[in-house]
Short mmCIF file of C-alpha atoms and ligand atoms in Angstrom, two decimals:
data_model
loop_
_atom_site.label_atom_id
_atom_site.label_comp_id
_atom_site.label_asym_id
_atom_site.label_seq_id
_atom_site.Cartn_x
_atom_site.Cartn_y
_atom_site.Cartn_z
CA UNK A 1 8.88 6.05 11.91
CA UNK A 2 10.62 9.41 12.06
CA UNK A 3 9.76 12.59 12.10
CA UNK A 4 9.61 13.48 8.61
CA UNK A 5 7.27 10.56 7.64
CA UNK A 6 4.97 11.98 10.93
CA UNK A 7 5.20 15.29 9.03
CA UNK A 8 4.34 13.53 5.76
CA UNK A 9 2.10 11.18 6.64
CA UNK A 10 -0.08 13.15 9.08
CA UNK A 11 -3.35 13.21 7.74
CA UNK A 12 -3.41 9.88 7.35
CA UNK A 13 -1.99 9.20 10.81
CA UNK A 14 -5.15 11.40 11.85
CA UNK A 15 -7.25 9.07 10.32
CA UNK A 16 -8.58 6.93 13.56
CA UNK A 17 -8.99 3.54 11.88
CA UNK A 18 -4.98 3.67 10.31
CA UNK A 19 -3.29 5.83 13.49
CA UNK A 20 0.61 5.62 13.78
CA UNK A 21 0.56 1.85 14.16
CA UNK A 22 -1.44 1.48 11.24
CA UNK A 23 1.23 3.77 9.38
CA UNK A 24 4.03 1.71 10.45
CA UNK A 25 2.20 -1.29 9.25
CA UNK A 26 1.68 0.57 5.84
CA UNK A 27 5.61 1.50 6.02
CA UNK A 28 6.65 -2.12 6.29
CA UNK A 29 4.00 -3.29 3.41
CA UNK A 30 4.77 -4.73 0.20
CA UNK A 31 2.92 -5.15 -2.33
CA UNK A 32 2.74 -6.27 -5.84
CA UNK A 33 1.23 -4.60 -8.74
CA UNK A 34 -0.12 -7.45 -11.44
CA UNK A 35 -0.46 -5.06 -14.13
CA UNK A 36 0.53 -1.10 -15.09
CA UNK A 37 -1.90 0.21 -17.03
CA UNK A 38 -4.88 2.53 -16.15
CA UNK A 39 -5.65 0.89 -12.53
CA UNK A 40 -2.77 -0.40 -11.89
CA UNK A 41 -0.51 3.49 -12.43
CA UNK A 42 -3.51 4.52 -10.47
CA UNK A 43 -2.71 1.57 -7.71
CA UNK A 44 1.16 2.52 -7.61
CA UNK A 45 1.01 6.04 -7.22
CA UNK A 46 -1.82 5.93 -4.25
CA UNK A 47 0.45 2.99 -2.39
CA UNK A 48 3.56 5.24 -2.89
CA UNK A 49 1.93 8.76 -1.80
CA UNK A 50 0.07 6.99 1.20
CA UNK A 51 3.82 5.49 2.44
CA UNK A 52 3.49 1.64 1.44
CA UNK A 53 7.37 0.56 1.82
CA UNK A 54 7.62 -1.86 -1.44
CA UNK A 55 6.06 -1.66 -4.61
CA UNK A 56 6.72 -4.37 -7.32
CA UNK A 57 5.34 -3.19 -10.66
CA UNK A 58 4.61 -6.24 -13.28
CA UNK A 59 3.93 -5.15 -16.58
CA UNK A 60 4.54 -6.50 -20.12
CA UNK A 61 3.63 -3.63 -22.46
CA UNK A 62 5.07 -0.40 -23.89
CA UNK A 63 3.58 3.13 -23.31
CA UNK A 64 1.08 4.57 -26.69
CA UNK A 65 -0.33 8.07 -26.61
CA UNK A 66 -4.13 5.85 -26.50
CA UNK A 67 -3.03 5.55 -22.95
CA UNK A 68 -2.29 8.70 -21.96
CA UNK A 69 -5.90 9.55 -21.25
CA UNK A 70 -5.89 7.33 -18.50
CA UNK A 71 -3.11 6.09 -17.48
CA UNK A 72 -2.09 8.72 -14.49
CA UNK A 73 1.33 8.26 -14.02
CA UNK A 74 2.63 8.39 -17.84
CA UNK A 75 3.28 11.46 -19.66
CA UNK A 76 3.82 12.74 -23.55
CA UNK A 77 7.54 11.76 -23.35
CA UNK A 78 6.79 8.34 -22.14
CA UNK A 79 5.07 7.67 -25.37
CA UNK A 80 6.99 9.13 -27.96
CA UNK A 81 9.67 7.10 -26.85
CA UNK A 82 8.00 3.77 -25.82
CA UNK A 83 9.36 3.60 -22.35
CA UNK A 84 7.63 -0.06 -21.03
CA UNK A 85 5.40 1.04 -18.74
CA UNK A 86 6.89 -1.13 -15.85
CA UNK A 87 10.00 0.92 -16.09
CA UNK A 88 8.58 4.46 -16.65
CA UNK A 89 6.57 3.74 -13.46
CA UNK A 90 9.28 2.65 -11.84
CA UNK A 91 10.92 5.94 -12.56
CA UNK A 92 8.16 8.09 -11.86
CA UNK A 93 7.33 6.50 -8.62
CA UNK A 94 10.81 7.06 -7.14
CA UNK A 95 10.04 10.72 -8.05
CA UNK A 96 6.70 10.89 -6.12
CA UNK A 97 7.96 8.96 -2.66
CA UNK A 98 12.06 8.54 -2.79
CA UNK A 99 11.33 6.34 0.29
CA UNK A 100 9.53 3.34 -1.55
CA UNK A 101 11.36 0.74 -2.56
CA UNK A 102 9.71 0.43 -5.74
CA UNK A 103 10.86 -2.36 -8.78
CA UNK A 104 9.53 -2.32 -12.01
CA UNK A 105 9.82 -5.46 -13.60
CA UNK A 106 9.07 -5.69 -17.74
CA UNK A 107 7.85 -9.18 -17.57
CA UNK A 108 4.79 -11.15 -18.96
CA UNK A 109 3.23 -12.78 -15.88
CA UNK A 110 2.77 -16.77 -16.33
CA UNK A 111 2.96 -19.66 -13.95
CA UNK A 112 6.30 -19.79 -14.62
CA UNK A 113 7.51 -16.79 -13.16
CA UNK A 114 4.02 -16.11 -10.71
CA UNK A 115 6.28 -17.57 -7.36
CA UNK A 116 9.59 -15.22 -8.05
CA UNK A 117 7.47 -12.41 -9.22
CA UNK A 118 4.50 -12.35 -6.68
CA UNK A 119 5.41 -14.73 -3.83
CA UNK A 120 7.29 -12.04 -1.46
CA UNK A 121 3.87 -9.43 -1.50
CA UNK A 122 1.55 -9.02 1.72
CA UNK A 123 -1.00 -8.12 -0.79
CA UNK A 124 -1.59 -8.46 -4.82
CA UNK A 125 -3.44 -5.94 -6.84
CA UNK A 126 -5.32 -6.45 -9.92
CA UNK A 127 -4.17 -4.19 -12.56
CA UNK A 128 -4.53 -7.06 -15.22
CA UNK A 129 -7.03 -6.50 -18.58
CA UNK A 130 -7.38 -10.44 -18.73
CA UNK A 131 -9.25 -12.68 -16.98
CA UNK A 132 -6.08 -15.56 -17.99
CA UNK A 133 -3.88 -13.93 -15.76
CA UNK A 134 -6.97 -12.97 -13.29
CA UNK A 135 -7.43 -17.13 -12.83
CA UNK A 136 -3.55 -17.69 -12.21
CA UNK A 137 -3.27 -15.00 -9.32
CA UNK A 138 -6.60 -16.18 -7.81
CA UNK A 139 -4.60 -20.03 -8.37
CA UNK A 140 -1.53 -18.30 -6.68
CA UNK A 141 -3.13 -16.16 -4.07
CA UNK A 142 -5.10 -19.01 -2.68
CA UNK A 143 -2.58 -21.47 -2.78
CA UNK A 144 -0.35 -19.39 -0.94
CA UNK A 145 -3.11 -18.10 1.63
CA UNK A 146 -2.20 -13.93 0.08
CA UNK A 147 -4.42 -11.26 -0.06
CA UNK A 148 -5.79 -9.93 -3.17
CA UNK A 149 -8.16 -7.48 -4.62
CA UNK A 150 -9.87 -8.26 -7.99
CA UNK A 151 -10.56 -5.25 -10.22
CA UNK A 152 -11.74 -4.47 -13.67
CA UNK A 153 -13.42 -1.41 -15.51
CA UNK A 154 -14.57 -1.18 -19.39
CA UNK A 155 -17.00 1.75 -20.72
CA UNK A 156 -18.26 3.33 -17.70
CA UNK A 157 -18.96 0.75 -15.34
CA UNK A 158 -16.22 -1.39 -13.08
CA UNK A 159 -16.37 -3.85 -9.96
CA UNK A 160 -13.74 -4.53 -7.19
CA UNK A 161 -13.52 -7.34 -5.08
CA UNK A 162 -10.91 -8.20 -2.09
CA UNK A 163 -10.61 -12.00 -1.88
CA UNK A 164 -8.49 -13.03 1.89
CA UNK A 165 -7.89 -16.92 0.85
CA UNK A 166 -9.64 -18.74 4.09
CA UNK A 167 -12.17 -15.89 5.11
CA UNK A 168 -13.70 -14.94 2.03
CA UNK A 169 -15.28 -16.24 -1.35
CA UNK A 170 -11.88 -15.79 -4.17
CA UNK A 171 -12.74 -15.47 -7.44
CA UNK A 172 -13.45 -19.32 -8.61
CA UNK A 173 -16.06 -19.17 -5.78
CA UNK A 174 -18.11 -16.46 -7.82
CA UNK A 175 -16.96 -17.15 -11.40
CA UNK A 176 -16.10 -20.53 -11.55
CA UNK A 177 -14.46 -20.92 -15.11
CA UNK A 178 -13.16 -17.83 -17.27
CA UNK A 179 -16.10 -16.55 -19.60
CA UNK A 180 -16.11 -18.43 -22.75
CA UNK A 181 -15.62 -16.20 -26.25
CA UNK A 182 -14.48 -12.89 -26.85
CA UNK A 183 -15.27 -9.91 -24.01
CA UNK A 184 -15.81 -6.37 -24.24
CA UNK A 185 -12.22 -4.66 -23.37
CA UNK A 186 -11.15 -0.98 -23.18
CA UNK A 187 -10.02 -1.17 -27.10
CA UNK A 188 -13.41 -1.92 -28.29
CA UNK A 189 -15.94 -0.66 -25.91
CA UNK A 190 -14.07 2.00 -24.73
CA UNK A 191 -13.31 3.34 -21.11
CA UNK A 192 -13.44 6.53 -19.02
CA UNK A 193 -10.29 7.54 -17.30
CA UNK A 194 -12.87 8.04 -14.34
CA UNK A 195 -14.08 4.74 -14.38
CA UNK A 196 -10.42 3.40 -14.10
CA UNK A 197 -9.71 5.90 -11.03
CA UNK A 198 -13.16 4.71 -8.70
CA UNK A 199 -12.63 1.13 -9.23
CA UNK A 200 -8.98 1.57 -8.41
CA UNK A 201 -9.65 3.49 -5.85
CA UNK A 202 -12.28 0.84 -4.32
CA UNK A 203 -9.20 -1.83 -4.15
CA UNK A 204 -6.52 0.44 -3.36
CA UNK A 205 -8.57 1.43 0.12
CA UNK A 206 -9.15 -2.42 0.88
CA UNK A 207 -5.45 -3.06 -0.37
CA UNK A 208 -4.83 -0.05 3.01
CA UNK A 209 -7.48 -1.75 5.13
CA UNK A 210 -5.91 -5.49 4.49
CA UNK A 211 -2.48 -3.58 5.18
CA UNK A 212 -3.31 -2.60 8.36
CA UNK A 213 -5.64 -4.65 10.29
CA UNK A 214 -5.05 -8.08 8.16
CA UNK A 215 -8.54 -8.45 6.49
CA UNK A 216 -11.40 -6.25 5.02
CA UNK A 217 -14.89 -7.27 4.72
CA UNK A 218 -16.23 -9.36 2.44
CA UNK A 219 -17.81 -7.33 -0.24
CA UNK A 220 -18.53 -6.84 -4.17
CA UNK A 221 -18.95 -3.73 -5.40
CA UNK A 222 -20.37 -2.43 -8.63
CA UNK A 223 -20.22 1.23 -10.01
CA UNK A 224 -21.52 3.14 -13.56
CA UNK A 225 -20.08 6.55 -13.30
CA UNK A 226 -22.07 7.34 -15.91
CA UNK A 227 -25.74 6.00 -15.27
CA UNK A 228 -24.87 7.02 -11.80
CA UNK A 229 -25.52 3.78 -10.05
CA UNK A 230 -23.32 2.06 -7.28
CA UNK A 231 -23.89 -0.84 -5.64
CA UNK A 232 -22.57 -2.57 -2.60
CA UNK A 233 -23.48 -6.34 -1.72
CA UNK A 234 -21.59 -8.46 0.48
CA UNK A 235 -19.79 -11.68 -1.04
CA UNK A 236 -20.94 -14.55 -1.01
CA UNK A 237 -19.77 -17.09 1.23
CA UNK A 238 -17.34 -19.41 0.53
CA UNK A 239 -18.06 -22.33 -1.76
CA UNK A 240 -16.97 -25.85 -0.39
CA UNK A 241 -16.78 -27.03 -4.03
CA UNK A 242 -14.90 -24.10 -5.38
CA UNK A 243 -12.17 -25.75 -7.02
CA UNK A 244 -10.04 -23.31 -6.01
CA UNK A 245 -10.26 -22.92 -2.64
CA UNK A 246 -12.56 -25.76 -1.84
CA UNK A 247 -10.86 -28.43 -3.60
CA UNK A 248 -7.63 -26.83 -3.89
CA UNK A 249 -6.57 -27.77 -7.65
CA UNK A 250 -4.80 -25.32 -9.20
CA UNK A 251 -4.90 -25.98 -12.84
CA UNK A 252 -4.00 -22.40 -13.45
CA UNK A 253 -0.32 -23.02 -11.65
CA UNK A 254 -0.09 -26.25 -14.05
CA UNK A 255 0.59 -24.49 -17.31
CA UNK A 256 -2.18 -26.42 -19.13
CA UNK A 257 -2.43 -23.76 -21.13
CA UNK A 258 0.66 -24.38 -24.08
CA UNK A 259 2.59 -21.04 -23.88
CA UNK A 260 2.63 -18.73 -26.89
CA UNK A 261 5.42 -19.43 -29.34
CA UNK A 262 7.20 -17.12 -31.33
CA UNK A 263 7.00 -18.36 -34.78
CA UNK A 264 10.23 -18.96 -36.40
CA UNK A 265 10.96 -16.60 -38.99
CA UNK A 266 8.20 -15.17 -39.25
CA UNK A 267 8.03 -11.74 -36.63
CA UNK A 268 5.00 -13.53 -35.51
CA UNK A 269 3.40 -15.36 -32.52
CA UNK A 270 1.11 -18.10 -31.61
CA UNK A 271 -1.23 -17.62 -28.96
CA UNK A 272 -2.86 -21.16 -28.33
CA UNK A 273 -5.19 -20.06 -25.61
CA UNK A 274 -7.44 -23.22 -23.50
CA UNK A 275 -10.43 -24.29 -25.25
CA UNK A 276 -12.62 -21.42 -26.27
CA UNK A 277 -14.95 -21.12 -28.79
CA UNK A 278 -14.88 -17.74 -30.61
CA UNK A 279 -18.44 -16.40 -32.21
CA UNK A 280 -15.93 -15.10 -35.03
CA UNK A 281 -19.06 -12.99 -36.33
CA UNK A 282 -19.49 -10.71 -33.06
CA UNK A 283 -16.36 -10.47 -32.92
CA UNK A 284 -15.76 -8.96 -36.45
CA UNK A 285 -18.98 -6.63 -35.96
CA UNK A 286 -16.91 -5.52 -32.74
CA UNK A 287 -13.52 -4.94 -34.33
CA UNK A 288 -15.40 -3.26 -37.95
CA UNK A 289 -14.74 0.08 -35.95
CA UNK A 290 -11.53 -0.13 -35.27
CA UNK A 291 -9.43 -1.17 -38.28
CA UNK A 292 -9.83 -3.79 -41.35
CA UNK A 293 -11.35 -6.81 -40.48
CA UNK A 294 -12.72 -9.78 -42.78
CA UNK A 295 -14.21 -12.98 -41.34
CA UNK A 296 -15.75 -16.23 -42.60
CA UNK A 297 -16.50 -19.37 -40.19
CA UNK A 298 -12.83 -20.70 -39.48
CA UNK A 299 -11.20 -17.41 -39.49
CA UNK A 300 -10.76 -13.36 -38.30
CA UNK A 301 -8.20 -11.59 -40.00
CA UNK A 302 -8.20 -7.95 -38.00
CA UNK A 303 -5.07 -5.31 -39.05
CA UNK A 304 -4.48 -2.54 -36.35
CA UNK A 305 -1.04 -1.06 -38.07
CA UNK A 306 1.90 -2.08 -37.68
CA UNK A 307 -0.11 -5.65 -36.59
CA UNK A 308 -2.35 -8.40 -38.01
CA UNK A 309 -4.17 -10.59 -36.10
CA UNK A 310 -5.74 -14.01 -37.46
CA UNK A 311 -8.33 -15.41 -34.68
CA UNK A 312 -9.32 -18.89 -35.12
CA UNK A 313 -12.93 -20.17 -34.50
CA UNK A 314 -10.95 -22.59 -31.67
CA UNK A 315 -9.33 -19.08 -30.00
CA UNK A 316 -6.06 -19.44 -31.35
CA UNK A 317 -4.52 -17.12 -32.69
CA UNK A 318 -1.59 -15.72 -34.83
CA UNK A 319 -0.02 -12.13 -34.13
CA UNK A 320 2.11 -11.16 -37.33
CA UNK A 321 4.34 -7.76 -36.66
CA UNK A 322 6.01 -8.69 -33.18
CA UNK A 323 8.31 -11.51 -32.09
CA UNK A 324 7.50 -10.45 -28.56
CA UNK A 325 5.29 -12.66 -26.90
CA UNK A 326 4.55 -10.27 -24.09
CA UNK A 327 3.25 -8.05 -27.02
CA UNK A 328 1.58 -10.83 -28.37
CA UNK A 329 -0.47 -11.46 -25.42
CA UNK A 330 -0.94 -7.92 -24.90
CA UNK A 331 -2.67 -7.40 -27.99
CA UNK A 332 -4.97 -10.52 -28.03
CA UNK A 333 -6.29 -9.27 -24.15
CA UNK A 334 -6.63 -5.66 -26.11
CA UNK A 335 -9.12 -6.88 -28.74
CA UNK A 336 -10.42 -10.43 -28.07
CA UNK A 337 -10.45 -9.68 -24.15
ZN1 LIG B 1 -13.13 -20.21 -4.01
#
């Protein structure tokens, strides 16, 4: 450390708990971003201002003025010209803290590419809208014995959750299987740029913690910014049968899952998600708001301009108006969840 970073870093170096060795541990961090959107633009530009060395940003979307309201580090310009966010962050974040050696990567994050694109981080950060990719870094983190911190916020209520692979319950331990049918997300319930900044705040201060001392305690905690309530309770302990880190299978690693396909000819995709049965109806009452959507027992048909989605009672799905599978994936997360 140098002077300059002891002139820039000083109030945190006052801090007792991080000190100057606690900022050199912070300087020689890494760590990876699963996700820009709203918590995980929140994530990058609190690691960058508070002096974390690398930053890898993972993202597989494009930037739409419906983000702006919460989605810190983008701006008008982003938008218009549908910078992906991976690279406008990477941009912006080099602006913030010139030091960081920060990499934006536009890339869809699957168990094919989890070890090149996640297996150098001290620590891995939820930024994710989708419990899919929630299930492979929990497969990843664990295998590999990495820190991570689980996040998610919809409406006005969030929960964060640090998992340390050996000391603490991960995320198989408390939610054994991903939830079956469709979930509330940020496109249909809504969300409160507020709600985004707490709960990333909550795992970018155990991200700091983990960075510095190795660990963080085991805790869960719950917020509603609007109700007003917050809650604190400490994990449970490990399970021995968690199949993750009891057992240690990692079926998330394995690809069971077929990949989407882009359908020949046709600017569409096929998302063939794992089993999961789809109450089509609750689904349509959820979309009616949002754009056209007609349903009967085998099928959804939602249009959201310039796309068409066709949900199948099975959770498959076809994505007409994009060849990109990224895209593809994006949107399903967006509206089935
Ligand atoms: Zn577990």
């Amino acid at each position: 450390m140098d002077a300059s970073d002891r002139e820039r870093y000083s109030r945190q170096i006052l801090f007792r708990p991080i000190g100057e060795r606690g900022q050199e541990a912070l300087l020689r961090g890494h760590v990876a971003i699963a996700g820009c959107g709203a918590l995980g633009s929140f994530h990058a530009a609190a690691l960058a201002r508070a002096g974390v060395g690398r930053l890898t940003i993972i993202d597989r979307d494009y930037i739409e003025p419906s983000n702006l309201h919460r989605q810190w580090l983008f701006e008008e310009a982003d938008a218009e010209e549908a910078l992906p966010k991976a690279a406008a962050a990477e941009r912006r974040i080099s602006r913030i803290n010139s030091r960081v050696a920060v990499r934006g990567i536009v890339a869809d994050l699957t168990a094919a590419n989890v070890e090149d694109l996640l297996g150098d981080a001290g620590v891995i950060l939820d930024g994710t809208d989708n419990f899919e990719t929630r299930y492979l870094i929990n497969d990843f983190a664990v295998s590999r014995g990495l820190p991570w911190v689980y996040g998610a916020a919809v409406a006005g209520y969030g929960i964060a959750m640090p998992v340390i692979p050996g000391h603490t319950a991960c995320l198989r331990c408390v939610y054994p299987d991903p939830p079956a049918g469709a979930q509330p997300t940020c496109e249909t319930a809504g969300v409160l740029n507020v709600t985004v900044s707490v709960v990333a705040s909550l795992q970018v201060a155990d991200t700091l913690q983990i960075l510095v001392t190795g660990t963080v305690p085991p805790r869960i905690t719950t917020i509603d910014v609007w109700k007003g309530g917050i809650r604190q309770i400490p994990a449970p302990e490990r399970d021995a049968e968690c199949p993750a880190c009891g057992k240690r299978e990692f079926p998330f690693l394995e690809e069971a899952a077929p990949p989407p396909a882009t359908l020949c000819g046709r600017n569409a995709v096929q998302i063939r998600d794992r089993e999961r049965p789809m109450d089509l109806e609750a689904l349509r009452e959820r979309l009616a708001p949002l754009g056209e959507v007609r349903a009967n027992e085998y099928a959804l048909r939602f249009r959201i301009a310039p796309y068409e989605l066709t949900v199948f009672a099975d959770g498959r799905a076809i994505i007409k108006g994009t060849s990109d599978t990224g895209i593809a994936r994006s949107l399903y997360a967006r509206y089935v969840g």
